[in-house]
PDB file of C-alpha atoms and ligand atoms in Angstrom:
ATOM      1  CA  MET A 215       1.557  -7.284  -6.787  1.00  0.00           C
ATOM      2  CA  GLU A 216       3.185  -9.014  -3.692  1.00  0.00           C
ATOM      3  CA  ARG A 217       6.456 -11.399  -4.554  1.00  0.00           C
ATOM      4  CA  ILE A 218       6.081 -12.801  -1.405  1.00  0.00           C
ATOM      5  CA  ARG A 219       3.040 -13.882   0.772  1.00  0.00           C
ATOM      6  CA  ARG A 220       2.044 -15.399   4.159  1.00  0.00           C
ATOM      7  CA  ASP A 221       2.758 -19.276   4.646  1.00  0.00           C
ATOM      8  CA  ASP A 222       5.345 -19.242   1.438  1.00  0.00           C
ATOM      9  CA  LEU A 223       8.969 -21.324   1.997  1.00  0.00           C
ATOM     10  CA  VAL A 224      11.504 -19.094   1.559  1.00  0.00           C
ATOM     11  CA  LEU A 225      15.466 -19.561   1.391  1.00  0.00           C
ATOM     12  CA  VAL A 226      17.479 -16.430   3.131  1.00  0.00           C
ATOM     13  CA  ILE A 227      20.714 -15.665   0.465  1.00  0.00           C
ATOM     14  CA  THR A 228      22.197 -12.893   2.781  1.00  0.00           C
ATOM     15  CA  GLY A 229      23.046 -12.039   5.843  1.00  0.00           C
ATOM     16  CA  LYS A 230      23.286 -14.069   9.205  1.00  0.00           C
ATOM     17  CA  GLU A 231      21.086 -16.696   8.194  1.00  0.00           C
ATOM     18  CA  ARG A 232      22.408 -17.404   4.665  1.00  0.00           C
ATOM     19  CA  GLY A 233      21.448 -20.779   3.431  1.00  0.00           C
ATOM     20  CA  LYS A 234      18.456 -21.517   5.595  1.00  0.00           C
ATOM     21  CA  GLN A 235      15.137 -21.900   4.862  1.00  0.00           C
ATOM     22  CA  GLY A 236      12.112 -21.469   6.627  1.00  0.00           C
ATOM     23  CA  GLN A 237       8.016 -20.090   6.233  1.00  0.00           C
ATOM     24  CA  VAL A 238       6.871 -16.841   6.458  1.00  0.00           C
ATOM     25  CA  HIS A 239       5.115 -15.541   9.189  1.00  0.00           C
ATOM     26  CA  GLN A 240       4.045 -12.112   8.489  1.00  0.00           C
ATOM     27  CA  VAL A 241       4.963  -9.662   5.826  1.00  0.00           C
ATOM     28  CA  LEU A 242       5.346  -5.858   6.002  1.00  0.00           C
ATOM     29  CA  PRO A 243       4.812  -4.800   2.641  1.00  0.00           C
ATOM     30  CA  HIS A 244       5.683  -0.968   3.431  1.00  0.00           C
ATOM     31  CA  LYS A 245       9.125  -2.013   4.467  1.00  0.00           C
ATOM     32  CA  GLN A 246       9.293  -4.672   2.043  1.00  0.00           C
ATOM     33  CA  ARG A 247      10.172  -7.146   4.573  1.00  0.00           C
ATOM     34  CA  VAL A 248       9.416  -9.732   6.083  1.00  0.00           C
ATOM     35  CA  VAL A 249       9.183 -12.045   9.081  1.00  0.00           C
ATOM     36  CA  ILE A 250      10.607 -15.767   8.915  1.00  0.00           C
ATOM     37  CA  GLN A 251       9.492 -18.360  11.732  1.00  0.00           C
ATOM     38  CA  GLY A 252      12.495 -19.027  13.675  1.00  0.00           C
ATOM     39  CA  LEU A 253      14.954 -16.516  11.478  1.00  0.00           C
ATOM     40  CA  ASN A 254      17.132 -13.996  11.889  1.00  0.00           C
ATOM     41  CA  LEU A 255      16.159 -13.903  15.909  1.00  0.00           C
ATOM     42  CA  VAL A 256      17.502 -10.998  17.996  1.00  0.00           C
ATOM     43  CA  LYS A 257      17.072 -10.796  21.589  1.00  0.00           C
ATOM     44  CA  ARG A 258      14.934  -8.341  23.375  1.00  0.00           C
ATOM     45  CA  HIS A 259      15.443  -7.578  26.951  1.00  0.00           C
ATOM     46  CA  GLN A 260      11.718  -7.460  28.310  1.00  0.00           C
ATOM     47  CA  ARG A 261      10.581  -5.225  31.356  1.00  0.00           C
ATOM     48  CA  GLN A 262       8.223  -7.091  33.854  1.00  0.00           C
ATOM     49  CA  ARG A 263       5.109  -4.651  32.969  1.00  0.00           C
ATOM     50  CA  SER A 264       2.619  -6.414  34.685  1.00  0.00           C
ATOM     51  CA  GLU A 265       1.633  -9.691  37.240  1.00  0.00           C
ATOM     52  CA  ARG A 266       1.761 -11.929  34.101  1.00  0.00           C
ATOM     53  CA  THR A 267       4.543 -10.576  31.991  1.00  0.00           C
ATOM     54  CA  GLN A 268       7.870 -12.012  32.857  1.00  0.00           C
ATOM     55  CA  ALA A 269      10.615  -9.734  32.803  1.00  0.00           C
ATOM     56  CA  GLY A 270      14.403 -11.277  30.874  1.00  0.00           C
ATOM     57  CA  ILE A 271      15.219 -11.810  27.439  1.00  0.00           C
ATOM     58  CA  ILE A 272      13.145 -12.774  24.997  1.00  0.00           C
ATOM     59  CA  GLU A 273      14.298 -14.262  21.494  1.00  0.00           C
ATOM     60  CA  LYS A 274      12.120 -12.426  18.776  1.00  0.00           C
ATOM     61  CA  GLU A 275      12.695 -12.973  14.888  1.00  0.00           C
ATOM     62  CA  ALA A 276      13.092  -9.556  13.029  1.00  0.00           C
ATOM     63  CA  PRO A 277      12.108  -9.119   9.548  1.00  0.00           C
ATOM     64  CA  ILE A 278      14.488  -9.562   6.867  1.00  0.00           C
ATOM     65  CA  HIS A 279      14.189  -7.649   3.289  1.00  0.00           C
ATOM     66  CA  VAL A 280      12.293  -9.094   0.592  1.00  0.00           C
ATOM     67  CA  SER A 281      15.526  -8.687  -1.626  1.00  0.00           C
ATOM     68  CA  ASN A 282      17.469 -10.847   0.955  1.00  0.00           C
ATOM     69  CA  VAL A 283      15.484 -13.895   0.669  1.00  0.00           C
ATOM     70  CA  LYS A 284      14.518 -16.147  -2.272  1.00  0.00           C
ATOM     71  CA  LEU A 285      10.971 -17.893  -2.986  1.00  0.00           C
ATOM     72  CA  ILE A 286      11.036 -21.600  -2.830  1.00  0.00           C
ATOM     73  CA  CYS A 287       9.016 -23.270  -5.355  1.00  0.00           C
ATOM     74  CA  ARG A 288       6.626 -26.076  -4.176  1.00  0.00           C
ATOM     75  CA  ALA A 289       6.168 -27.561  -7.495  1.00  0.00           C
ATOM     76  CA  CYS A 290      10.433 -27.833  -8.010  1.00  0.00           C
ATOM     77  CA  GLN A 291      11.781 -26.974  -4.434  1.00  0.00           C
ATOM     78  CA  LYS A 292      14.056 -24.730  -5.665  1.00  0.00           C
ATOM     79  CA  PRO A 293      14.624 -21.501  -4.729  1.00  0.00           C
ATOM     80  CA  THR A 294      13.600 -19.159  -7.781  1.00  0.00           C
ATOM     81  CA  ARG A 295      12.903 -15.758  -8.889  1.00  0.00           C
ATOM     82  CA  VAL A 296       8.963 -14.973  -9.355  1.00  0.00           C
ATOM     83  CA  GLY A 297       7.513 -14.110 -12.145  1.00  0.00           C
ATOM     84  CA  SER A 298       3.344 -13.768 -13.260  1.00  0.00           C
ATOM     85  CA  ARG A 299       0.771 -13.991 -15.410  1.00  0.00           C
ATOM     86  CA  VAL A 300      -2.579 -13.726 -16.066  1.00  0.00           C
ATOM     87  CA  ARG A 301      -4.816 -16.893 -16.369  1.00  0.00           C
ATOM     88  CA  SER A 302      -7.018 -17.507 -18.812  1.00  0.00           C
ATOM     89  CA  ASP A 303     -10.003 -16.880 -15.877  1.00  0.00           C
ATOM     90  CA  GLY A 304      -8.414 -13.407 -15.437  1.00  0.00           C
ATOM     91  CA  VAL A 305      -7.057 -14.010 -12.356  1.00  0.00           C
ATOM     92  CA  LYS A 306      -3.250 -12.994 -11.477  1.00  0.00           C
ATOM     93  CA  VAL A 307      -1.131 -15.891  -9.959  1.00  0.00           C
ATOM     94  CA  ARG A 308       2.784 -15.862  -9.715  1.00  0.00           C
ATOM     95  CA  VAL A 309       4.680 -18.215 -11.786  1.00  0.00           C
ATOM     96  CA  CYS A 310       8.360 -20.178 -10.880  1.00  0.00           C
ATOM     97  CA  ARG A 311      10.698 -19.183 -13.238  1.00  0.00           C
ATOM     98  CA  LYS A 312      12.470 -21.971 -12.762  1.00  0.00           C
ATOM     99  CA  CYS A 313      10.175 -24.732 -13.906  1.00  0.00           C
ATOM    100  CA  GLY A 314       7.178 -22.712 -15.067  1.00  0.00           C
ATOM    101  CA  GLN A 315       4.350 -23.828 -12.643  1.00  0.00           C
ATOM    102  CA  ASP A 316       1.979 -21.574 -11.008  1.00  0.00           C
ATOM    103  CA  ILE A 317       2.682 -21.060  -7.381  1.00  0.00           C
ATOM    104  CA  ASP A 318      -0.696 -19.887  -6.293  1.00  0.00           C
TER     105      ASP A 318
HETATM  106 ZN1   ZN B 189       9.340 -24.734  -9.985  1.00  0.00          ZN
END
């Protein structure tokens, strides 16, 4: 089960973006990394490949390792570790370890 999913709100806990929050834009499960909207921007030099693409420097989000982020619980608004449980209907859901509420 993935700890962090697309559209989750997360807090970055290490690195240059430490202390910042953002929404997960993309999850790269094989690399154990997430792309967070507007965070960890890196400058990329882009060549002009056609008439329509612009040459120059563009800023792009670089993926951050999941161990460097913490999920922010929607119920208690706190960064938390993620647990899981099986609901009575058999569906496995993520659980906030701080307040015990289901996250999904
Ligand atoms: Zn919570």
